[in-house]
Short mmCIF file of C-alpha atoms and ligand atoms in Angstrom, two decimals:
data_model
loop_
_atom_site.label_atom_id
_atom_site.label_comp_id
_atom_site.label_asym_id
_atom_site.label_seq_id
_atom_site.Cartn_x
_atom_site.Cartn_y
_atom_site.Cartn_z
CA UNK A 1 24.50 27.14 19.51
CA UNK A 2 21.86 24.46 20.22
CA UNK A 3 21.60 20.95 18.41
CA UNK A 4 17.85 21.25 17.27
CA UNK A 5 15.93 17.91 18.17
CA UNK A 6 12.05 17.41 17.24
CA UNK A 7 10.14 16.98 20.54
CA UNK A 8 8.10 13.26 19.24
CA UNK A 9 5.48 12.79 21.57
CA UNK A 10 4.48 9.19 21.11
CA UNK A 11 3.44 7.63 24.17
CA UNK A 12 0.28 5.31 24.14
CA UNK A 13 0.13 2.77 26.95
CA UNK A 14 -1.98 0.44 27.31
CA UNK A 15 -4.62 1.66 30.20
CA UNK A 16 -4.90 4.74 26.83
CA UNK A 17 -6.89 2.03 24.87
CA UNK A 18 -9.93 2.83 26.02
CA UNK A 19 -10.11 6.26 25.11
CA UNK A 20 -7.79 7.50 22.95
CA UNK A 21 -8.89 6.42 18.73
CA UNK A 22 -6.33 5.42 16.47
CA UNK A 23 -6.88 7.04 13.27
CA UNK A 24 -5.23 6.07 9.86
CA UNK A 25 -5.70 5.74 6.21
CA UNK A 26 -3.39 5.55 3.64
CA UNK A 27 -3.86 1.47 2.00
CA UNK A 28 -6.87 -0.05 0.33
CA UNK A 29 -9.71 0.07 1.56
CA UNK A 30 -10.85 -3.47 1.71
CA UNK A 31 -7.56 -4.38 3.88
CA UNK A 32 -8.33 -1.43 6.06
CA UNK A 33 -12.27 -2.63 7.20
CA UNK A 34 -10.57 -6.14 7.85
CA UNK A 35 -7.81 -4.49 10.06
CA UNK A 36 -10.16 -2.66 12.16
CA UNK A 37 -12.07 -5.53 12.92
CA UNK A 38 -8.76 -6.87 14.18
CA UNK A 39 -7.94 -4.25 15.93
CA UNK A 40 -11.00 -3.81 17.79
CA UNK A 41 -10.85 -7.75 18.58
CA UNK A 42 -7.54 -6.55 19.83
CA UNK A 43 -9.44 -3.71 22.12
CA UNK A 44 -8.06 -0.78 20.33
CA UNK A 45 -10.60 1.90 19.01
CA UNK A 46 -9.44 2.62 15.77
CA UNK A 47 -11.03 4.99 13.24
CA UNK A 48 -10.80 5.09 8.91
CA UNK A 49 -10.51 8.19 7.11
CA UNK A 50 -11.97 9.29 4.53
CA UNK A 51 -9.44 8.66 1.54
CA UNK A 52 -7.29 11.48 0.88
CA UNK A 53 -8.26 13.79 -1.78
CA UNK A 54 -7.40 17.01 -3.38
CA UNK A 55 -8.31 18.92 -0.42
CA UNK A 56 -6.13 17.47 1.25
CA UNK A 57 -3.34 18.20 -1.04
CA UNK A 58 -4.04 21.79 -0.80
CA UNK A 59 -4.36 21.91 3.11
CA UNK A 60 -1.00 19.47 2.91
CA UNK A 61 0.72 22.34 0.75
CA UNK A 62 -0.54 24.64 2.96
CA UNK A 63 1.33 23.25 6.01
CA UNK A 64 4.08 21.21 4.76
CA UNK A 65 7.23 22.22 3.68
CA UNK A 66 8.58 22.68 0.27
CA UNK A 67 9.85 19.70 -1.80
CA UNK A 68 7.87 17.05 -0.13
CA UNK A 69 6.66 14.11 -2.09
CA UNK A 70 3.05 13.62 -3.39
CA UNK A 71 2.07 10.71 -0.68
CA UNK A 72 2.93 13.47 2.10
CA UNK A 73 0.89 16.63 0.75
CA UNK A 74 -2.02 14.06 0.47
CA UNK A 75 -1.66 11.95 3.77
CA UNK A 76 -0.30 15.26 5.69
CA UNK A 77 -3.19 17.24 4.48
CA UNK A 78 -5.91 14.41 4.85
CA UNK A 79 -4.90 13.96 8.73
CA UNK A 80 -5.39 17.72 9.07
CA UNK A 81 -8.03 17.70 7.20
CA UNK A 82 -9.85 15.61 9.46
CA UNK A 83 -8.47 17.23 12.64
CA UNK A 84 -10.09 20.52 11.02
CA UNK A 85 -13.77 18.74 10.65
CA UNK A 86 -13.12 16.94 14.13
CA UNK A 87 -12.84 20.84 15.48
CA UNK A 88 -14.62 22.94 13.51
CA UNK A 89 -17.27 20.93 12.37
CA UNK A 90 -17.99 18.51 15.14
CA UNK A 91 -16.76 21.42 17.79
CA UNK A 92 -14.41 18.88 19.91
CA UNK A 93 -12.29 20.67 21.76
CA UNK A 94 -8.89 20.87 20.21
CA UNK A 95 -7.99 19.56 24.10
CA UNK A 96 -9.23 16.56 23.83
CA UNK A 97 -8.71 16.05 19.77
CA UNK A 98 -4.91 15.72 21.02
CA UNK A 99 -5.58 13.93 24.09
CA UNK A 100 -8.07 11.06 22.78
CA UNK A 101 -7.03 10.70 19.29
CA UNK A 102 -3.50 9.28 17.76
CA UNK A 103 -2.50 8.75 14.13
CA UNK A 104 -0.78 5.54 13.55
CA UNK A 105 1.32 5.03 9.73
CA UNK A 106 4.57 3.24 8.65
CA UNK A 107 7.61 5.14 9.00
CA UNK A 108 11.38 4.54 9.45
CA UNK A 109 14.72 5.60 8.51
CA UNK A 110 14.76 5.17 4.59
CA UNK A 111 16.94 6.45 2.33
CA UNK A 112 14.25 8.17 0.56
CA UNK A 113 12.16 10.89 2.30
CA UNK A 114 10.24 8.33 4.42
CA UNK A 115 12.50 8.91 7.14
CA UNK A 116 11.40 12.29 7.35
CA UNK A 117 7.46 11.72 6.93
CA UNK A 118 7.10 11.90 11.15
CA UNK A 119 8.45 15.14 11.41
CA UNK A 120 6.65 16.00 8.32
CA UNK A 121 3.59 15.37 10.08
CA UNK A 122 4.50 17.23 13.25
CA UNK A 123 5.04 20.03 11.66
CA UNK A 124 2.06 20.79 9.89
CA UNK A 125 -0.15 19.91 12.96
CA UNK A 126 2.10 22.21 14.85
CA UNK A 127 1.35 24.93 11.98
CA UNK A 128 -2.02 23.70 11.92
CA UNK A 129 -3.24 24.23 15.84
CA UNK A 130 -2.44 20.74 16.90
CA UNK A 131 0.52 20.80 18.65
CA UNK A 132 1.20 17.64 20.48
CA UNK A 133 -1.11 15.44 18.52
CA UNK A 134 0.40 12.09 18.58
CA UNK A 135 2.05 10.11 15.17
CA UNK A 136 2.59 6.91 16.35
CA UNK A 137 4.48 4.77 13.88
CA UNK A 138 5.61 1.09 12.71
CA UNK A 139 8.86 0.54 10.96
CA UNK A 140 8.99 -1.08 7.83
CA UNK A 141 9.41 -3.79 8.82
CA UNK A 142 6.26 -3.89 11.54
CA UNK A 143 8.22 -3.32 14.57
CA UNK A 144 6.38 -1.19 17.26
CA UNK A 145 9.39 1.90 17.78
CA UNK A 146 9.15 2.66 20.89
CA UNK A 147 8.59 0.93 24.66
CA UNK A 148 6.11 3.98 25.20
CA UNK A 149 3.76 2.65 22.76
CA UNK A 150 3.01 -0.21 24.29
CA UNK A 151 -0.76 0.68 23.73
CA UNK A 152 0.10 -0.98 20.17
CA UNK A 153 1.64 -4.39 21.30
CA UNK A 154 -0.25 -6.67 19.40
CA UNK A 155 -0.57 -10.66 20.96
CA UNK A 156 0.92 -13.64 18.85
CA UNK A 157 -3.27 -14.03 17.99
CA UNK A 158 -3.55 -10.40 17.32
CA UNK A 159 -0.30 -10.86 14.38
CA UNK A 160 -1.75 -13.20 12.97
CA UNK A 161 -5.48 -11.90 12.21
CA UNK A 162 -3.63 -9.14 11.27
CA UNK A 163 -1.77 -10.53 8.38
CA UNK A 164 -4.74 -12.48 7.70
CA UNK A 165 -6.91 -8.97 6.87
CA UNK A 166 -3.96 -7.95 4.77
CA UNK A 167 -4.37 -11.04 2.90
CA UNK A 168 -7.88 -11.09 2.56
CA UNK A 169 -7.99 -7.55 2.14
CA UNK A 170 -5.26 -8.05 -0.85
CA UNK A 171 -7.61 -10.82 -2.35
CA UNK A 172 -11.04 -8.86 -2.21
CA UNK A 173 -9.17 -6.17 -3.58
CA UNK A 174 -7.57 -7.75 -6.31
CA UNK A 175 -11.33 -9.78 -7.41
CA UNK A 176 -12.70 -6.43 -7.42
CA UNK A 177 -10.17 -4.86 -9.80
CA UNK A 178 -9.94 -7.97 -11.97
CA UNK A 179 -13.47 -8.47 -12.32
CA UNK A 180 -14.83 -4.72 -12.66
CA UNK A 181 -13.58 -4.32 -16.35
CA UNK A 182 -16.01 -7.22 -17.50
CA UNK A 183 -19.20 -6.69 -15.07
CA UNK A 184 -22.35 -6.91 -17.05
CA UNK A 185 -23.99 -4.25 -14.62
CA UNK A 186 -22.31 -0.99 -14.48
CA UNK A 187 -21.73 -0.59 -10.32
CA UNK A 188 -22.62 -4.71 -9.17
CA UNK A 189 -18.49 -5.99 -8.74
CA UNK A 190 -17.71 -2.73 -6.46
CA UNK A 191 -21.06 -3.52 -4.44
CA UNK A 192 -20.95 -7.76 -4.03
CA UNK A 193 -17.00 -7.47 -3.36
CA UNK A 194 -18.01 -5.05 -0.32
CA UNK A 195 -21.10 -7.22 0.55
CA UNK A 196 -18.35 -10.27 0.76
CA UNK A 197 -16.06 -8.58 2.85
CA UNK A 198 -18.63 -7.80 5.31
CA UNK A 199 -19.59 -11.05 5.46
CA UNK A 200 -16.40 -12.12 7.09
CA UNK A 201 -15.41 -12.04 10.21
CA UNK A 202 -12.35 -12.30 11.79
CA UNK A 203 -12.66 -14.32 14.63
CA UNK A 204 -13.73 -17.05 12.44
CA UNK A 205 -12.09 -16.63 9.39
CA UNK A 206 -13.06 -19.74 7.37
CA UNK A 207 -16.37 -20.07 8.18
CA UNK A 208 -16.28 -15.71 6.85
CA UNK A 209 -14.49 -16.96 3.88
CA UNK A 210 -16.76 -19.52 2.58
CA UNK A 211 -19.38 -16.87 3.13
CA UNK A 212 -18.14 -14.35 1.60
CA UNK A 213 -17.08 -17.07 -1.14
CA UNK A 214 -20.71 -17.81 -1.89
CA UNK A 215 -21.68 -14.15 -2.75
CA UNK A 216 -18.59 -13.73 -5.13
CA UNK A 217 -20.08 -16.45 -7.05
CA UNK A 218 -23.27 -14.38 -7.79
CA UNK A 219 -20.85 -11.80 -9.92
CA UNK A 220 -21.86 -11.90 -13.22
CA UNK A 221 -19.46 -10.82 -16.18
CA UNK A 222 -19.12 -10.52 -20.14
CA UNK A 223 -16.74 -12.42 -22.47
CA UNK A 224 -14.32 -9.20 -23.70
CA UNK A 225 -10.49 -9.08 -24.71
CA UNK A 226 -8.93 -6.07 -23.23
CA UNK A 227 -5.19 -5.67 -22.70
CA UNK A 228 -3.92 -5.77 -19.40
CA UNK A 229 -2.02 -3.03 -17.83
CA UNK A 230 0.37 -3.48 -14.99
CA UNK A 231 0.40 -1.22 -12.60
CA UNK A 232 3.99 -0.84 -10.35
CA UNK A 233 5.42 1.96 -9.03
CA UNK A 234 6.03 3.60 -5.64
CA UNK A 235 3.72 1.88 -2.96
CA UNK A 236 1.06 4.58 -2.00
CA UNK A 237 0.23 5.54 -6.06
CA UNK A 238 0.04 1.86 -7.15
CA UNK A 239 -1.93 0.65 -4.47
CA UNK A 240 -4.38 3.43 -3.24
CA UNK A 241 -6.21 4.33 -5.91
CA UNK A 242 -7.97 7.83 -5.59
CA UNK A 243 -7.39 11.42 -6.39
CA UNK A 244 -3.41 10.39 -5.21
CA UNK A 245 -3.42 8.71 -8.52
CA UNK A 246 -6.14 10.67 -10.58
CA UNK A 247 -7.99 6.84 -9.85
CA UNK A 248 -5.35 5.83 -12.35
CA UNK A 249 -7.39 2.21 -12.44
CA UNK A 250 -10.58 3.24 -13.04
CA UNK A 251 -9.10 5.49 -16.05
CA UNK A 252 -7.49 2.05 -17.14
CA UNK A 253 -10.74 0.17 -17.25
CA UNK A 254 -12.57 3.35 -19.06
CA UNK A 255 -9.88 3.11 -21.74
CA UNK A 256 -10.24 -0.81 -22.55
CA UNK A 257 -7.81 -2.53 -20.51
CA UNK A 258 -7.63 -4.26 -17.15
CA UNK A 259 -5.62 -3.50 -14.35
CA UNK A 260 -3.03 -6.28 -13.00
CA UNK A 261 -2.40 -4.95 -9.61
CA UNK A 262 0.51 -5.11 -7.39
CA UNK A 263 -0.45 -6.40 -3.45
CA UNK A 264 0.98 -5.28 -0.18
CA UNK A 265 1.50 -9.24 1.05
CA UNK A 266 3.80 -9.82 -1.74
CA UNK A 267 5.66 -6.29 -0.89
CA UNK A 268 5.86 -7.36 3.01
CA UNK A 269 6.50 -10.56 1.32
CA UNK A 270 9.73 -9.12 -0.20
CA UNK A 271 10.20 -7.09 3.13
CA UNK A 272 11.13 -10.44 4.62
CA UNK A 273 13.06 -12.02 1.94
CA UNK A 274 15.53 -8.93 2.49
CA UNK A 275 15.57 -9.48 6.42
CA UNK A 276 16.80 -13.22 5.03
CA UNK A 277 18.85 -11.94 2.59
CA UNK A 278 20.78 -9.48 4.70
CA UNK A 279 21.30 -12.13 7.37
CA UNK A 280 22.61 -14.44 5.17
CA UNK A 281 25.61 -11.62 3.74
CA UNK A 282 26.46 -11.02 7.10
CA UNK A 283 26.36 -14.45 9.07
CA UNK A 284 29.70 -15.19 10.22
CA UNK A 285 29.46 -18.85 9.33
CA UNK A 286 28.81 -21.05 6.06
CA UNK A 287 25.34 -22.85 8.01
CA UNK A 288 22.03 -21.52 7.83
CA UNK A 289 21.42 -19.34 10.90
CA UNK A 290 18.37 -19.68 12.84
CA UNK A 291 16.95 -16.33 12.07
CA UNK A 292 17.43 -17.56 7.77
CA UNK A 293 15.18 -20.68 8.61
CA UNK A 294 12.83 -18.81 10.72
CA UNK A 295 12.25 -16.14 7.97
CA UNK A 296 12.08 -18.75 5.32
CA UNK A 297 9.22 -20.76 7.03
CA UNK A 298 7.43 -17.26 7.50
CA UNK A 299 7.52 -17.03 3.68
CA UNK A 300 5.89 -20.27 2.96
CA UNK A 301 3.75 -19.73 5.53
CA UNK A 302 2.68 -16.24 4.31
CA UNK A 303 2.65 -17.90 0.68
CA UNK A 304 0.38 -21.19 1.61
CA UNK A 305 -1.63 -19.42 3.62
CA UNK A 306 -2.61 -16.88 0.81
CA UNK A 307 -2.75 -19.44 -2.15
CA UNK A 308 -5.24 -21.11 0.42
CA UNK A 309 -7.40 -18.21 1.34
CA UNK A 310 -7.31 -17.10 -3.16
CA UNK A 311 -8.35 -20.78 -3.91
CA UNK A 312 -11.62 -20.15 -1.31
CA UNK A 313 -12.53 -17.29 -2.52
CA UNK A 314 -12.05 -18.27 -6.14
CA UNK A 315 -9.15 -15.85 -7.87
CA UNK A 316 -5.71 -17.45 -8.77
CA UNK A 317 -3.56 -14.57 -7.24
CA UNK A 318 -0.03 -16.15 -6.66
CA UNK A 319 2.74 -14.19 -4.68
CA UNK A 320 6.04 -13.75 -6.30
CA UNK A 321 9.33 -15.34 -5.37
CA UNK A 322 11.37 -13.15 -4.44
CA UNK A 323 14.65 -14.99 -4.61
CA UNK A 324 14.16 -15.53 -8.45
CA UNK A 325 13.25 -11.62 -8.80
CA UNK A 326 15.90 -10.86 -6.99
CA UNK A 327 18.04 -12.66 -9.44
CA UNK A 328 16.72 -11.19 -12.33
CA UNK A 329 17.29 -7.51 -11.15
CA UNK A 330 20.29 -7.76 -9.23
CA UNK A 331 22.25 -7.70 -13.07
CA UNK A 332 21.24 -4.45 -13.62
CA UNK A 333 20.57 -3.22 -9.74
CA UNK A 334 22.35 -3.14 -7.00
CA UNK A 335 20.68 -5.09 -4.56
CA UNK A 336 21.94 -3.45 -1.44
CA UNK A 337 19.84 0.23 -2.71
CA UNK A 338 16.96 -0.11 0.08
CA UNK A 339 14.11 2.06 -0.33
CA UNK A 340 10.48 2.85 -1.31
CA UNK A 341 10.50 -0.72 -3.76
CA UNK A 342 13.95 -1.22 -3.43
CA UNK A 343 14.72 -3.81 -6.71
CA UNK A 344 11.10 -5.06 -7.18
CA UNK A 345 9.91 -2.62 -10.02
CA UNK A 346 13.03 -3.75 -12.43
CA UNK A 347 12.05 -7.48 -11.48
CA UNK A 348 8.78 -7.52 -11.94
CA UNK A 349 8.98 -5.43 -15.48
CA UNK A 350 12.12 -8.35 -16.38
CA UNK A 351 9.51 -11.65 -14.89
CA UNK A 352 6.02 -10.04 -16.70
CA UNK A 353 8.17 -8.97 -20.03
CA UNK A 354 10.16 -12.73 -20.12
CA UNK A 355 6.51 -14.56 -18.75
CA UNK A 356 4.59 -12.10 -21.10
CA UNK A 357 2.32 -11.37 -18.50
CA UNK A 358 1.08 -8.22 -19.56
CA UNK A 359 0.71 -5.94 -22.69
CA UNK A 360 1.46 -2.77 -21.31
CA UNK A 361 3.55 -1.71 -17.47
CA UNK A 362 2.43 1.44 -16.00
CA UNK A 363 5.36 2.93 -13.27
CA UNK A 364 3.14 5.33 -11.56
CA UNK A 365 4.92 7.52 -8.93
CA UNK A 366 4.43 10.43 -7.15
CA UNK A 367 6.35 14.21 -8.42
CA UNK A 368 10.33 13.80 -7.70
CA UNK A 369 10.38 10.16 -6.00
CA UNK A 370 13.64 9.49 -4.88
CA UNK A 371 13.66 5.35 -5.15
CA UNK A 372 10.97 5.26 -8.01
CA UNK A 373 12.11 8.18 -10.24
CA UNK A 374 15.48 8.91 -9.43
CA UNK A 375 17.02 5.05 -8.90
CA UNK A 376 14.45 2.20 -10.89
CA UNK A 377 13.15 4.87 -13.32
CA UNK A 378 17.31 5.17 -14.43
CA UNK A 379 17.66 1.32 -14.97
CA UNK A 380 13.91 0.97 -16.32
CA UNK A 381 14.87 2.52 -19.82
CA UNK A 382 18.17 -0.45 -20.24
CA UNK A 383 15.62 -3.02 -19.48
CA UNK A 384 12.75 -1.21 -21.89
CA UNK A 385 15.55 -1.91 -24.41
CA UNK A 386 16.03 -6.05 -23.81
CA UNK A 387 12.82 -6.76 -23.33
CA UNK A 388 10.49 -4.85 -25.63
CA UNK A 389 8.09 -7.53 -25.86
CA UNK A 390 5.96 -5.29 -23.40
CA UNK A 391 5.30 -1.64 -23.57
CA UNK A 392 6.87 0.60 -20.49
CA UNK A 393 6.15 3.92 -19.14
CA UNK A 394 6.88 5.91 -16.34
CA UNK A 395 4.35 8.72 -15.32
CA UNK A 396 4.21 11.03 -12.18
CA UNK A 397 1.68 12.43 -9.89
CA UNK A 398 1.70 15.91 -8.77
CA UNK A 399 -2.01 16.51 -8.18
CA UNK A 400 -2.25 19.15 -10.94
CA UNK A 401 -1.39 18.13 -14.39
CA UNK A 402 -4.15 15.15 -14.69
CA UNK A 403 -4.59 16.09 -18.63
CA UNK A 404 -0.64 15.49 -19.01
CA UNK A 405 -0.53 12.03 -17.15
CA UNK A 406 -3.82 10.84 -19.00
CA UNK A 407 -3.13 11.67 -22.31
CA UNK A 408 0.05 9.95 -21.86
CA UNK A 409 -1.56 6.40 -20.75
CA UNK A 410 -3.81 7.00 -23.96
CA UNK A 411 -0.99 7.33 -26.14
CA UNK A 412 0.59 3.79 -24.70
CA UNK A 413 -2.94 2.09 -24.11
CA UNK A 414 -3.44 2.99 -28.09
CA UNK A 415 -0.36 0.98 -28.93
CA UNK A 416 -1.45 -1.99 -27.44
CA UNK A 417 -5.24 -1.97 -27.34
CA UNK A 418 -4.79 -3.57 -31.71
CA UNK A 419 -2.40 -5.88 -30.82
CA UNK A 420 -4.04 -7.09 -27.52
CA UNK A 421 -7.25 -7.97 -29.47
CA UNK A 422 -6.38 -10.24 -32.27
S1 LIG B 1 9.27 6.13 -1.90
FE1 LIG B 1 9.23 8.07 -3.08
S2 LIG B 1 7.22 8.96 -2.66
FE2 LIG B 1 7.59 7.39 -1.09
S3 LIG B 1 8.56 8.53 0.61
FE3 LIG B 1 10.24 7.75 -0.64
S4 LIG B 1 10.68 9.44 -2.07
FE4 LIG B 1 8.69 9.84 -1.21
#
């Protein structure tokens, strides 16, 4: 009997730059136009895809395995997808398809089925006619994997800009959803949010963001209570919002309300507070360890940095702290679970319920999440019941029953629409 083992090819050195494109997809949009400016800055050739949609569920059905999670039938199929179009409709030679291009997403060994999305991957490209096609991936926590991937070594510079377009991407992002509900032109936040971000650029980021700063200020919007939703939930369905989430925030705004959104600085935010937090339980003395301080000045560097870059482009965004959240869930969660949000969607439903932050919480995750369904979901109905000051529900994505998960939101956007406007 043989021990199976997946054969991972992953190698992408450095002299590969110039030839082989990095595709991805898979986080907002506005953070992902920043990041490839970075990225080219960097000297890597790097390529967007179109935003995974219900064709790509289908092809991701088609070649994935059974029991998968929504975010993999959708980012599965959507790589594919494109791989099929690259081939069939652009006639590349499936030759060089593997040879000059490379996918590059987060990946890891979660408890949840994250730790199986690589393999995931492989498999339907080796179902698919794309055997050897390379999935190059980060950890969680940013780490390049492997030594053979040096091709994705980033410099100190290149870190940095690249948590900047994160940031900035996170702000436009979060203007744009904020704003949209009351825009006195149907259509004008989407387009002078994109005209600002192409304003910037980001090898000169201030002199981009006062730019860019200068065109928000032509948005024009109406005086209007509407009750504001916040959306939480696994990472992919609250921040990507598409056919993933049957454009869950866009349904939102159609139905009276405005979306509070989650961003993905405050959840690499909260990536690093457990790095701290961990290294504090298992330091071996009573002191503060080098590694604590070091991760604590990254925080309030991440934190000053963004409450800098919000106040210049005019929104008052703040980032969470993560030690109080922590506090506030770790009563009724065990803070060593790790995985998908970890604690952070019983915290932040405790902190907006207490602060009275919003009127109604929305925990959208995909079909049978382990961490969002099966772990928070089971401690979200104990804190439903101390705090009812703010309506809860959970609701899942599948990509079929759209009817089911909308006429549920109506139901809870009905019980606080009233209340919201008097
Ligand atoms: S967090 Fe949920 S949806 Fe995401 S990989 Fe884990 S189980 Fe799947």
């Amino acid at each position: 009997m043989q021990h199976w083992t997946d054969k991972n090819p992953r190698n992408f050195t450095k002299s590969e730059r110039s030839h082989v494109t990095l595709l991805t997809s898979g986080l907002p949009l506005h953070i992902l136009h920043l990041v490839k400016q970075v990225v080219a800055m960097a000297g890597l050739k790097f390529e967007i895809m179109p935003e995974p949609n219900n064709d790509s569920l289908q092809i991701g059905r088609e070649f994935g395995n059974r029991g998968q999670c929504n975010p993999t039938y959708f980012t599965v199929g959507n790589l594919v997808k494109h791989l099929m179009y690259l081939r069939d409709e652009l006639h590349v030679p499936t030759e060089k398809i593997i040879s000059d291009y490379a996918f590059v997403t987060a990946g890891g060994c979660g408890p949840c089925r994250m730790g199986m999305y690589s393999t995931e991957y492989r498999k339907a490209l080796r179902d698919s006619g794309f055997t050897g096609f390379r999935v190059l991936l980060f950890s969680r926590s940013g780490d390049v994997q492997d030594v053979l991937m040096d091709g994705l070594k980033l410099t100190n510079k290149d870190i940095i800009r690249f948590f900047m377009a994160i940031m900035v991407g996170d702000i436009l992002n979060t203007i744009n959803i904020r704003r949209r509900p009351f825009e006195i032109t149907p259509g004008s936040v989407d387009t002078i949010v994109k005209a600002a971000r192409e304003e910037i650029d980001t090898a000169h980021w201030i002199k981009g963001l006062f730019k860019a700063r200068k065109i928000l200020k032509t948005i024009k919007l109406k005086k209007e209570k509407r009750p504001i939703v916040h959306i939480m939930g696994e990472f992919w369905a609250k921040t990507t919002d598409g056919e993933g989430n049957y454009h869950l925030f866009r349904f939102i705004e159609k139905e009276g309300g405005v979306v509070s959104n989650e961003t993905v600085t405050d959840w690499l935010l909260h990536q690093i507070w457990r790095a701290r937090w961990s290294a504090a339980r298992t330091k071996k003395s009573k002191f503060i360890t080098s590694t604590e301080l070091q991760l604590k000045v990254l925080e309030l560097m991440i934190a000053g940095i963004f409450k800098t870059m919000c106040f210049i482009l005019g929104e008052k965004n703040k980032l969470s702290d993560h030690g109080s959240l922590a506090q506030a869930a770790g009563e009724h969660f065990d803070l060593h679970v790790d995985g998908g949000e970890d604690h952070m969607e019983v915290a932040h439903h405790i902190h907006i319920a207490k602060h009275k932050l919003a009127d109604l919480i929305i925990s959208v995750k995909p079909f049978t999440c382990l961490s969002s369904s099966g772990v928070s979901d089971g401690v979200q109905s104990k804190i439903s019941e101390l705090y009812p000051q703010v309506e809860f529900i959970a609701v899942e994505t599948n990509g079929d029953s759209a009817t089911n998960f909308y006429s549920r939101i109506q139901m809870a956007m009905q019980k606080v629409i009233a209340p919201s406007l008097q």
